[in-house]
Short mmCIF file of C-alpha atoms in Angstrom, two decimals:
data_model
loop_
_atom_site.label_atom_id
_atom_site.label_comp_id
_atom_site.label_asym_id
_atom_site.label_seq_id
_atom_site.Cartn_x
_atom_site.Cartn_y
_atom_site.Cartn_z
CA ALA V 1 -13.57 -128.24 96.58
CA ILE V 2 -10.47 -129.26 94.86
CA ARG V 3 -9.88 -132.92 95.00
CA ILE V 4 -6.33 -134.23 94.83
CA THR V 5 -5.62 -137.97 93.56
CA GLN V 6 -2.32 -139.36 94.70
CA SER V 7 -0.72 -142.36 93.10
CA PRO V 8 0.15 -145.08 93.84
CA SER V 9 -1.00 -145.38 97.35
CA SER V 10 2.05 -147.63 98.08
CA LEU V 11 5.10 -148.85 96.66
CA SER V 12 8.10 -151.07 97.26
CA ALA V 13 11.51 -150.23 96.19
CA SER V 14 15.07 -150.66 97.24
CA THR V 15 17.89 -148.43 98.29
CA GLY V 16 19.29 -146.63 95.36
CA ASP V 17 16.03 -146.76 93.32
CA ARG V 18 14.41 -143.93 91.54
CA VAL V 19 10.93 -143.35 92.57
CA THR V 20 8.18 -141.25 91.28
CA ILE V 21 5.06 -140.33 92.96
CA THR V 22 2.19 -138.32 91.30
CA CYS V 23 -0.65 -135.89 92.13
CA ARG V 24 -3.47 -134.90 90.06
CA ALA V 25 -5.87 -132.03 90.93
CA SER V 26 -9.36 -131.86 89.92
CA GLN V 27 -8.93 -128.35 88.55
CA GLY V 28 -6.08 -126.20 87.67
CA ILE V 29 -3.94 -125.10 90.62
CA SER V 30 -1.07 -123.30 89.00
CA SER V 31 2.13 -124.28 90.95
CA TYR V 32 0.29 -124.00 94.45
CA LEU V 33 1.35 -127.54 95.44
CA ALA V 34 3.52 -128.78 98.41
CA TRP V 35 5.12 -132.27 99.10
CA TYR V 36 5.45 -133.42 102.64
CA GLN V 37 7.25 -136.49 104.08
CA GLN V 38 5.79 -138.23 107.18
CA LYS V 39 7.40 -140.81 109.31
CA PRO V 40 5.44 -142.95 112.00
CA GLY V 41 4.42 -140.87 114.93
CA LYS V 42 5.78 -137.65 113.67
CA ALA V 43 4.45 -134.46 111.98
CA PRO V 44 4.90 -134.11 108.38
CA LYS V 45 8.00 -132.42 107.21
CA LEU V 46 7.83 -130.03 104.11
CA LEU V 47 10.01 -131.07 101.22
CA ILE V 48 9.07 -128.85 98.30
CA TYR V 49 6.60 -125.98 97.81
CA ALA V 50 5.49 -124.07 94.71
CA ALA V 51 5.46 -127.42 92.91
CA SER V 52 9.35 -127.39 92.40
CA THR V 53 11.00 -125.26 95.13
CA LEU V 54 13.23 -127.36 97.55
CA GLN V 55 12.81 -126.45 101.09
CA SER V 56 15.91 -125.42 102.77
CA GLY V 57 17.78 -128.42 104.26
CA VAL V 58 16.23 -131.02 102.13
CA PRO V 59 18.62 -133.37 100.13
CA SER V 60 18.76 -132.50 96.42
CA ARG V 61 17.84 -136.14 95.42
CA PHE V 62 14.37 -134.87 96.19
CA SER V 63 12.72 -132.90 93.19
CA GLY V 64 9.21 -131.77 92.15
CA SER V 65 7.74 -130.79 88.89
CA GLY V 66 4.44 -129.82 87.34
CA SER V 67 1.81 -127.26 87.07
CA GLY V 68 -1.91 -126.82 86.35
CA THR V 69 -3.16 -130.31 87.36
CA ASP V 70 -0.36 -132.78 87.17
CA PHE V 71 2.43 -132.97 89.41
CA THR V 72 5.42 -135.39 90.20
CA LEU V 73 7.72 -135.81 93.31
CA THR V 74 10.78 -137.82 92.30
CA ILE V 75 13.33 -139.37 94.70
CA SER V 76 16.25 -139.83 92.44
CA CYS V 77 18.44 -142.18 94.64
CA LEU V 78 16.23 -143.77 97.49
CA GLN V 79 18.18 -143.82 100.83
CA SER V 80 17.09 -145.78 104.00
CA GLU V 81 15.96 -142.64 105.71
CA ASP V 82 13.42 -142.10 102.85
CA PHE V 83 11.24 -145.11 103.51
CA ALA V 84 8.10 -142.94 104.76
CA THR V 85 4.63 -141.86 103.65
CA TYR V 86 4.61 -138.92 101.42
CA TYR V 87 1.58 -136.45 100.84
CA CYS V 88 0.99 -133.71 98.30
CA GLN V 89 -1.05 -130.72 99.28
CA GLN V 90 -2.70 -128.00 97.16
CA TYR V 91 -3.00 -124.54 98.53
CA TYR V 92 -4.54 -122.83 95.46
CA SER V 93 -7.85 -122.74 97.38
CA TYR V 94 -8.65 -123.90 100.88
CA PRO V 95 -5.97 -126.52 101.44
CA SER V 96 -6.50 -130.17 100.67
CA PHE V 97 -4.20 -133.31 100.65
CA GLY V 98 -3.63 -136.26 98.50
CA GLY V 99 -4.35 -139.53 100.12
CA GLY V 100 -0.56 -140.45 100.57
CA THR V 101 2.00 -142.88 99.16
CA LYS V 102 3.56 -145.29 101.47
CA VAL V 103 7.21 -146.04 100.34
CA GLU V 104 8.21 -149.38 101.61
CA ILE V 105 11.45 -151.57 101.59
CA LYS V 106 11.30 -154.20 98.83
CA GLN L 1 13.66 -121.94 115.44
CA VAL L 2 9.95 -121.70 115.56
CA GLN L 3 8.30 -124.48 117.62
CA LEU L 4 4.44 -125.23 117.94
CA GLN L 5 3.08 -127.19 120.81
CA GLU L 6 -0.52 -128.40 121.16
CA SER L 7 -2.33 -128.77 124.34
CA GLY L 8 -5.69 -129.92 125.57
CA PRO L 9 -7.58 -132.97 126.85
CA GLY L 10 -6.77 -136.29 125.34
CA LEU L 11 -10.09 -137.58 125.89
CA VAL L 12 -13.55 -135.98 125.01
CA LYS L 13 -16.92 -137.49 125.47
CA PRO L 14 -19.37 -137.80 122.46
CA SER L 15 -21.52 -134.67 121.87
CA GLU L 16 -18.93 -132.45 123.69
CA THR L 17 -16.66 -129.91 122.54
CA LEU L 18 -12.95 -130.51 121.69
CA SER L 19 -10.82 -127.70 122.83
CA LEU L 20 -6.97 -127.42 121.94
CA THR L 21 -4.36 -124.69 122.13
CA CYS L 22 -1.39 -124.16 120.07
CA THR L 23 1.51 -122.06 121.76
CA VAL L 24 4.04 -120.68 119.32
CA SER L 25 7.66 -120.11 120.64
CA GLY L 26 10.79 -118.99 119.07
CA GLY L 27 9.07 -116.42 116.88
CA SER L 28 6.04 -114.05 116.65
CA ILE L 29 2.43 -115.31 116.01
CA SER L 30 1.90 -112.03 114.17
CA SER L 31 1.48 -111.85 110.25
CA TYR L 32 1.10 -115.51 109.81
CA TYR L 33 -1.63 -117.99 109.03
CA TRP L 34 -2.23 -120.51 111.58
CA SER L 35 -3.92 -123.91 110.73
CA TRP L 36 -5.42 -126.97 112.50
CA ILE L 37 -4.97 -130.21 110.56
CA ARG L 38 -6.06 -133.76 111.78
CA GLN L 39 -5.14 -137.31 111.00
CA PRO L 40 -7.21 -140.26 112.02
CA ALA L 41 -5.02 -143.42 113.02
CA GLY L 42 -3.55 -144.94 109.87
CA LYS L 43 -5.37 -142.40 107.42
CA GLY L 44 -4.53 -139.16 105.62
CA LEU L 45 -4.41 -135.55 106.47
CA GLU L 46 -7.40 -133.21 106.84
CA TRP L 47 -7.27 -129.56 106.92
CA ILE L 48 -9.69 -128.22 109.51
CA GLY L 49 -9.30 -124.44 109.06
CA ARG L 50 -6.94 -121.62 109.70
CA ILE L 51 -6.81 -118.15 111.35
CA TYR L 52 -4.73 -114.95 110.62
CA THR L 53 -3.55 -112.87 113.46
CA SER L 54 -6.14 -110.43 112.70
CA GLY L 55 -8.80 -113.04 113.64
CA SER L 56 -9.95 -113.60 110.06
CA THR L 57 -10.76 -117.46 109.52
CA ASN L 58 -11.33 -119.91 106.98
CA TYR L 59 -13.00 -123.20 107.72
CA ASN L 60 -13.07 -126.48 105.93
CA PRO L 61 -16.76 -126.63 104.56
CA SER L 62 -17.10 -130.05 105.62
CA LEU L 63 -16.50 -129.07 109.26
CA LYS L 64 -17.53 -125.33 109.27
CA SER L 65 -20.82 -125.74 111.33
CA ARG L 66 -18.91 -127.17 114.12
CA VAL L 67 -15.54 -125.32 114.19
CA THR L 68 -14.43 -122.17 115.86
CA MET L 69 -10.82 -120.77 115.97
CA SER L 70 -9.48 -117.80 117.88
CA VAL L 71 -6.18 -116.15 118.37
CA ASP L 72 -4.49 -114.40 121.31
CA THR L 73 -1.47 -112.58 120.29
CA SER L 74 -0.53 -111.47 123.66
CA LYS L 75 0.14 -115.12 124.52
CA ASN L 76 1.24 -116.23 121.16
CA GLN L 77 -1.36 -118.73 121.23
CA PHE L 78 -4.27 -119.82 118.90
CA SER L 79 -7.01 -122.24 119.54
CA LEU L 80 -9.62 -124.55 118.03
CA LYS L 81 -12.90 -125.66 119.23
CA LEU L 82 -14.93 -128.48 117.52
CA SER L 83 -18.27 -129.01 118.77
CA SER L 84 -20.69 -131.99 118.98
CA VAL L 85 -17.82 -134.53 118.40
CA THR L 86 -18.26 -138.20 117.59
CA ALA L 87 -15.88 -141.13 117.37
CA ALA L 88 -15.16 -139.88 113.84
CA ASP L 89 -13.41 -136.95 115.24
CA THR L 90 -10.84 -139.19 116.99
CA ALA L 91 -7.36 -138.29 115.51
CA VAL L 92 -3.98 -136.78 115.95
CA TYR L 93 -4.60 -132.94 115.80
CA TYR L 94 -1.63 -130.81 114.52
CA CYS L 95 -1.25 -126.92 114.69
CA ALA L 96 0.72 -125.50 111.76
CA ARG L 97 2.04 -122.30 110.42
CA GLY L 98 1.65 -120.91 106.90
CA HIS L 99 2.89 -117.57 105.44
CA SER L 100 -0.21 -116.53 103.58
CA SER L 101 -3.71 -117.50 102.33
CA ARG L 102 -2.01 -119.21 99.47
CA SER L 103 0.93 -120.79 101.30
CA HIS L 104 2.50 -124.07 102.17
CA ILE L 105 2.91 -125.20 105.68
CA ASP L 106 6.42 -124.73 106.84
CA TYR L 107 6.31 -125.57 110.61
CA TRP L 108 4.01 -128.15 112.39
CA GLY L 109 3.55 -128.97 115.99
CA GLN L 110 4.38 -132.45 117.12
CA GLY L 111 0.52 -133.40 117.08
CA THR L 112 -1.83 -134.49 119.93
CA LEU L 113 -4.01 -137.50 120.07
CA VAL L 114 -7.61 -136.64 120.88
CA THR L 115 -9.96 -139.69 121.44
CA VAL L 116 -13.80 -139.17 121.47
CA SER L 117 -15.29 -141.88 123.78
CA SER L 118 -17.60 -142.15 126.72
#
């Protein structure tokens, strides 16, 4: 089983900040990684797939990078609507998720 | 716009079988991979398994002995059965769509809370 370690588990930031979240896979997964945003009481929403491809309709302040075992989600200029929990997911083998990163208001 | 809707009992007794159905609207169920994912309150996401429209399945090894999935293409529905449930199976259960066996998930249902309690 491929394990995904996501960090940090939470962070505090202000509107306008640049935010970076990382995921590390226990083995190489090429670019088979997606990022999701989840708000309380809602289903996750796809932001990025194939490590760096922005899903249609997602603001360009979101970006993803990485391949192999190390991946990053960056929010270039945090907006009020971006305060949420973010999950990465590998789909190289049967899917597994990172533990999540809660982005809170500082 | 594709929409997924979970349905089924919100309360299941311990040792019994949890049964959920996902109805797909706004698009065909054919040629996609359909997953079930769950999330205990305040915790992360756990992939339960998936089914292709041919009926082929893949299950999370940690749940494999208790999981059965099926698909009914005539009704645009797929289903989950999880047997011998305990309180640890209490969670919000989501159905979701993927394009292939190596694919991200692009559509999710709204989720349904299933509580295991006597």
